[in-house]
PDB file of C-alpha atoms in Angstrom:
ATOM      1  CA  MET A  13       0.000   0.000   0.000  1.00  0.00           C
ATOM      2  CA  VAL A  14       1.627   3.218  -1.202  1.00  0.00           C
ATOM      3  CA  LEU A  15       0.467   6.458   0.374  1.00  0.00           C
ATOM      4  CA  GLN A  16       0.146   9.071  -2.326  1.00  0.00           C
ATOM      5  CA  LEU A  17       0.487  12.411  -0.591  1.00  0.00           C
ATOM      6  CA  LEU A  18      -0.847  14.463  -3.466  1.00  0.00           C
ATOM      7  CA  SER A  19      -3.814  12.287  -4.338  1.00  0.00           C
ATOM      8  CA  ILE A  20      -7.316  13.742  -4.348  1.00  0.00           C
ATOM      9  CA  PRO A  21      -8.545  11.590  -1.427  1.00  0.00           C
ATOM     10  CA  PHE A  22      -5.520  12.629   0.670  1.00  0.00           C
ATOM     11  CA  VAL A  23      -6.081  16.339   0.025  1.00  0.00           C
ATOM     12  CA  ASN A  24      -9.795  15.864   0.756  1.00  0.00           C
ATOM     13  CA  LEU A  25      -8.962  14.081   4.019  1.00  0.00           C
ATOM     14  CA  ILE A  26      -6.675  16.913   5.137  1.00  0.00           C
ATOM     15  CA  LEU A  27      -9.343  19.500   4.303  1.00  0.00           C
ATOM     16  CA  CYS A  28     -11.962  17.463   6.154  1.00  0.00           C
ATOM     17  CA  ILE A  29      -9.734  17.371   9.225  1.00  0.00           C
ATOM     18  CA  VAL A  30      -9.292  21.155   9.076  1.00  0.00           C
ATOM     19  CA  ILE A  31     -13.071  21.669   8.787  1.00  0.00           C
ATOM     20  CA  VAL A  32     -13.736  19.297  11.704  1.00  0.00           C
ATOM     21  CA  ILE A  33     -11.287  21.222  13.894  1.00  0.00           C
ATOM     22  CA  LEU A  34     -12.657  24.622  12.858  1.00  0.00           C
ATOM     23  CA  GLY A  35     -16.237  23.418  13.329  1.00  0.00           C
ATOM     24  CA  PHE A  36     -15.431  22.243  16.840  1.00  0.00           C
ATOM     25  CA  LEU A  37     -13.615  25.479  17.737  1.00  0.00           C
ATOM     26  CA  CYS A  38     -16.418  27.647  16.335  1.00  0.00           C
ATOM     27  CA  PHE A  39     -18.986  25.619  18.257  1.00  0.00           C
ATOM     28  CA  LYS A  40     -16.995  25.971  21.494  1.00  0.00           C
ATOM     29  CA  LYS A  41     -16.616  29.737  21.040  1.00  0.00           C
ATOM     30  CA  SER A  42     -20.110  30.591  19.801  1.00  0.00           C
ATOM     31  CA  GLY A  43     -22.278  27.791  21.157  1.00  0.00           C
ATOM     32  CA  GLU A  44     -24.099  27.639  17.825  1.00  0.00           C
ATOM     33  CA  ARG A  45     -24.962  24.231  16.418  1.00  0.00           C
ATOM     34  CA  LEU A  46     -24.328  24.998  12.741  1.00  0.00           C
ATOM     35  CA  PRO A  47     -20.513  24.664  12.917  1.00  0.00           C
ATOM     36  CA  ALA A  48     -20.842  21.481  14.998  1.00  0.00           C
ATOM     37  CA  PHE A  49     -23.166  19.842  12.466  1.00  0.00           C
ATOM     38  CA  ILE A  50     -20.988  20.837   9.535  1.00  0.00           C
ATOM     39  CA  GLY A  51     -17.838  19.669  11.328  1.00  0.00           C
ATOM     40  CA  ALA A  52     -19.484  16.329  12.108  1.00  0.00           C
ATOM     41  CA  ALA A  53     -20.578  15.932   8.493  1.00  0.00           C
ATOM     42  CA  PHE A  54     -17.077  16.563   7.211  1.00  0.00           C
ATOM     43  CA  GLY A  55     -15.752  14.128   9.812  1.00  0.00           C
ATOM     44  CA  LEU A  56     -17.954  11.488   8.209  1.00  0.00           C
ATOM     45  CA  PHE A  57     -16.730  12.486   4.749  1.00  0.00           C
ATOM     46  CA  GLY A  58     -13.202  12.111   6.124  1.00  0.00           C
ATOM     47  CA  ILE A  59     -13.937   8.501   7.081  1.00  0.00           C
ATOM     48  CA  SER A  60     -14.835   7.845   3.462  1.00  0.00           C
ATOM     49  CA  HIS A  61     -11.623   9.475   2.223  1.00  0.00           C
ATOM     50  CA  ALA A  62      -9.532   7.549   4.761  1.00  0.00           C
ATOM     51  CA  ALA A  63     -11.093   4.285   3.580  1.00  0.00           C
ATOM     52  CA  THR A  64     -10.213   5.193   0.005  1.00  0.00           C
ATOM     53  CA  ILE A  65      -6.618   5.976   0.962  1.00  0.00           C
ATOM     54  CA  ALA A  66      -6.356   2.714   2.900  1.00  0.00           C
ATOM     55  CA  GLY A  67      -7.606   0.803  -0.133  1.00  0.00           C
ATOM     56  CA  ILE A  68     -10.622  -0.695   1.638  1.00  0.00           C
ATOM     57  CA  ALA A  69     -13.333   1.473   0.073  1.00  0.00           C
ATOM     58  CA  ALA A  70     -14.312  -1.207  -2.465  1.00  0.00           C
ATOM     59  CA  SER A  71     -14.995  -3.790   0.218  1.00  0.00           C
ATOM     60  CA  LEU A  72     -16.925  -1.284   2.374  1.00  0.00           C
ATOM     61  CA  GLU A  73     -19.083   0.170  -0.384  1.00  0.00           C
ATOM     62  CA  LEU A  74     -22.463  -0.127   1.368  1.00  0.00           C
ATOM     63  CA  PRO A  75     -21.275   1.205   4.766  1.00  0.00           C
ATOM     64  CA  LEU A  76     -19.537   4.105   3.009  1.00  0.00           C
ATOM     65  CA  ILE A  77     -22.727   4.942   1.119  1.00  0.00           C
ATOM     66  CA  VAL A  78     -24.562   5.063   4.453  1.00  0.00           C
ATOM     67  CA  ILE A  79     -21.813   7.198   6.016  1.00  0.00           C
ATOM     68  CA  ARG A  80     -21.780   9.677   3.123  1.00  0.00           C
ATOM     69  CA  THR A  81     -25.590   9.837   3.086  1.00  0.00           C
ATOM     70  CA  LEU A  82     -25.591  10.551   6.815  1.00  0.00           C
ATOM     71  CA  ALA A  83     -23.017  13.309   6.250  1.00  0.00           C
ATOM     72  CA  TYR A  84     -25.196  14.937   3.604  1.00  0.00           C
ATOM     73  CA  VAL A  85     -28.232  14.639   5.890  1.00  0.00           C
ATOM     74  CA  LEU A  86     -26.263  16.375   8.667  1.00  0.00           C
ATOM     75  CA  VAL A  87     -25.491  19.293   6.346  1.00  0.00           C
ATOM     76  CA  ILE A  88     -29.152  19.488   5.295  1.00  0.00           C
ATOM     77  CA  VAL A  89     -30.312  19.447   8.927  1.00  0.00           C
ATOM     78  CA  ALA A  90     -27.757  22.098   9.889  1.00  0.00           C
ATOM     79  CA  LEU A  91     -28.858  24.407   7.097  1.00  0.00           C
ATOM     80  CA  TRP A  92     -32.535  23.782   7.844  1.00  0.00           C
ATOM     81  CA  LEU A  93     -32.083  24.589  11.549  1.00  0.00           C
ATOM     82  CA  ASN A  94     -30.083  27.690  10.657  1.00  0.00           C
ATOM     83  CA  LEU A  95     -32.816  28.823   8.245  1.00  0.00           C
ATOM     84  CA  LYS A  96     -35.520  28.321  10.879  1.00  0.00           C
ATOM     85  CA  SER A  97     -33.477  30.219  13.458  1.00  0.00           C
ATOM     86  CA  THR A  98     -32.731  33.063  11.060  1.00  0.00           C
ATOM     87  CA  LEU A  99     -36.372  33.410  10.028  1.00  0.00           C
ATOM     88  CA  LEU A 100     -37.480  33.380  13.671  1.00  0.00           C
ATOM     89  CA  GLN A 101     -34.946  36.093  14.533  1.00  0.00           C
ATOM     90  CA  LYS A 102     -36.085  38.176  11.565  1.00  0.00           C
ATOM     91  CA  GLU A 103     -39.754  37.830  12.551  1.00  0.00           C
ATOM     92  CA  THR A 104     -38.967  38.706  16.167  1.00  0.00           C
ATOM     93  CA  ARG A 105     -36.951  41.750  15.136  1.00  0.00           C
ATOM     94  CA  GLN A 106     -39.770  42.923  12.856  1.00  0.00           C
ATOM     95  CA  ALA A 107     -42.318  42.416  15.634  1.00  0.00           C
ATOM     96  CA  TRP A 108     -40.278  44.641  17.958  1.00  0.00           C
ATOM     97  CA  VAL A 109     -39.919  47.280  15.249  1.00  0.00           C
ATOM     98  CA  ASP A 110     -43.669  47.217  14.650  1.00  0.00           C
ATOM     99  CA  TYR A 111     -44.351  47.372  18.393  1.00  0.00           C
ATOM    100  CA  PHE A 112     -42.156  50.422  18.936  1.00  0.00           C
ATOM    101  CA  LYS A 113     -43.495  52.141  15.838  1.00  0.00           C
ATOM    102  CA  GLY A 114     -46.957  51.743  17.321  1.00  0.00           C
ATOM    103  CA  GLU A 115     -45.832  53.342  20.594  1.00  0.00           C
ATOM    104  CA  THR A 116     -44.265  56.388  18.975  1.00  0.00           C
ATOM    105  CA  VAL A 117     -47.254  57.252  16.813  1.00  0.00           C
ATOM    106  CA  PRO A 118     -49.449  59.754  18.658  1.00  0.00           C
ATOM    107  CA  ASP A 119     -52.947  58.569  19.483  1.00  0.00           C
ATOM    108  CA  GLU A 120     -55.654  60.029  17.322  1.00  0.00           C
ATOM    109  CA  LYS A 121     -58.044  62.350  19.128  1.00  0.00           C
ATOM    110  CA  LYS A 122     -61.594  61.142  19.201  1.00  0.00           C
TER     111      LYS A 122
END
């Protein structure tokens, strides 16, 4: 087994490791789930790349399909949760703006 340092799976594995580390650090600093989900997904992609580098990807085809599918589902869930959170924040902000606009408008005299 020859380790090819400039092969596509090797470069992908290194980049996955960097994203996992950054995702973990961002999660620790911010407490937001999005970086954690994305880091976990790329960790799963890294397993697939490591299997390819080790030369065992062909014999583990079905488990690797499941692992990659789970990684994609993690990214989808992360983006969905982020979208829901962003929309909720936007609606809340608009509700406060509308509330304070209503307070500053003088009451009409009857």
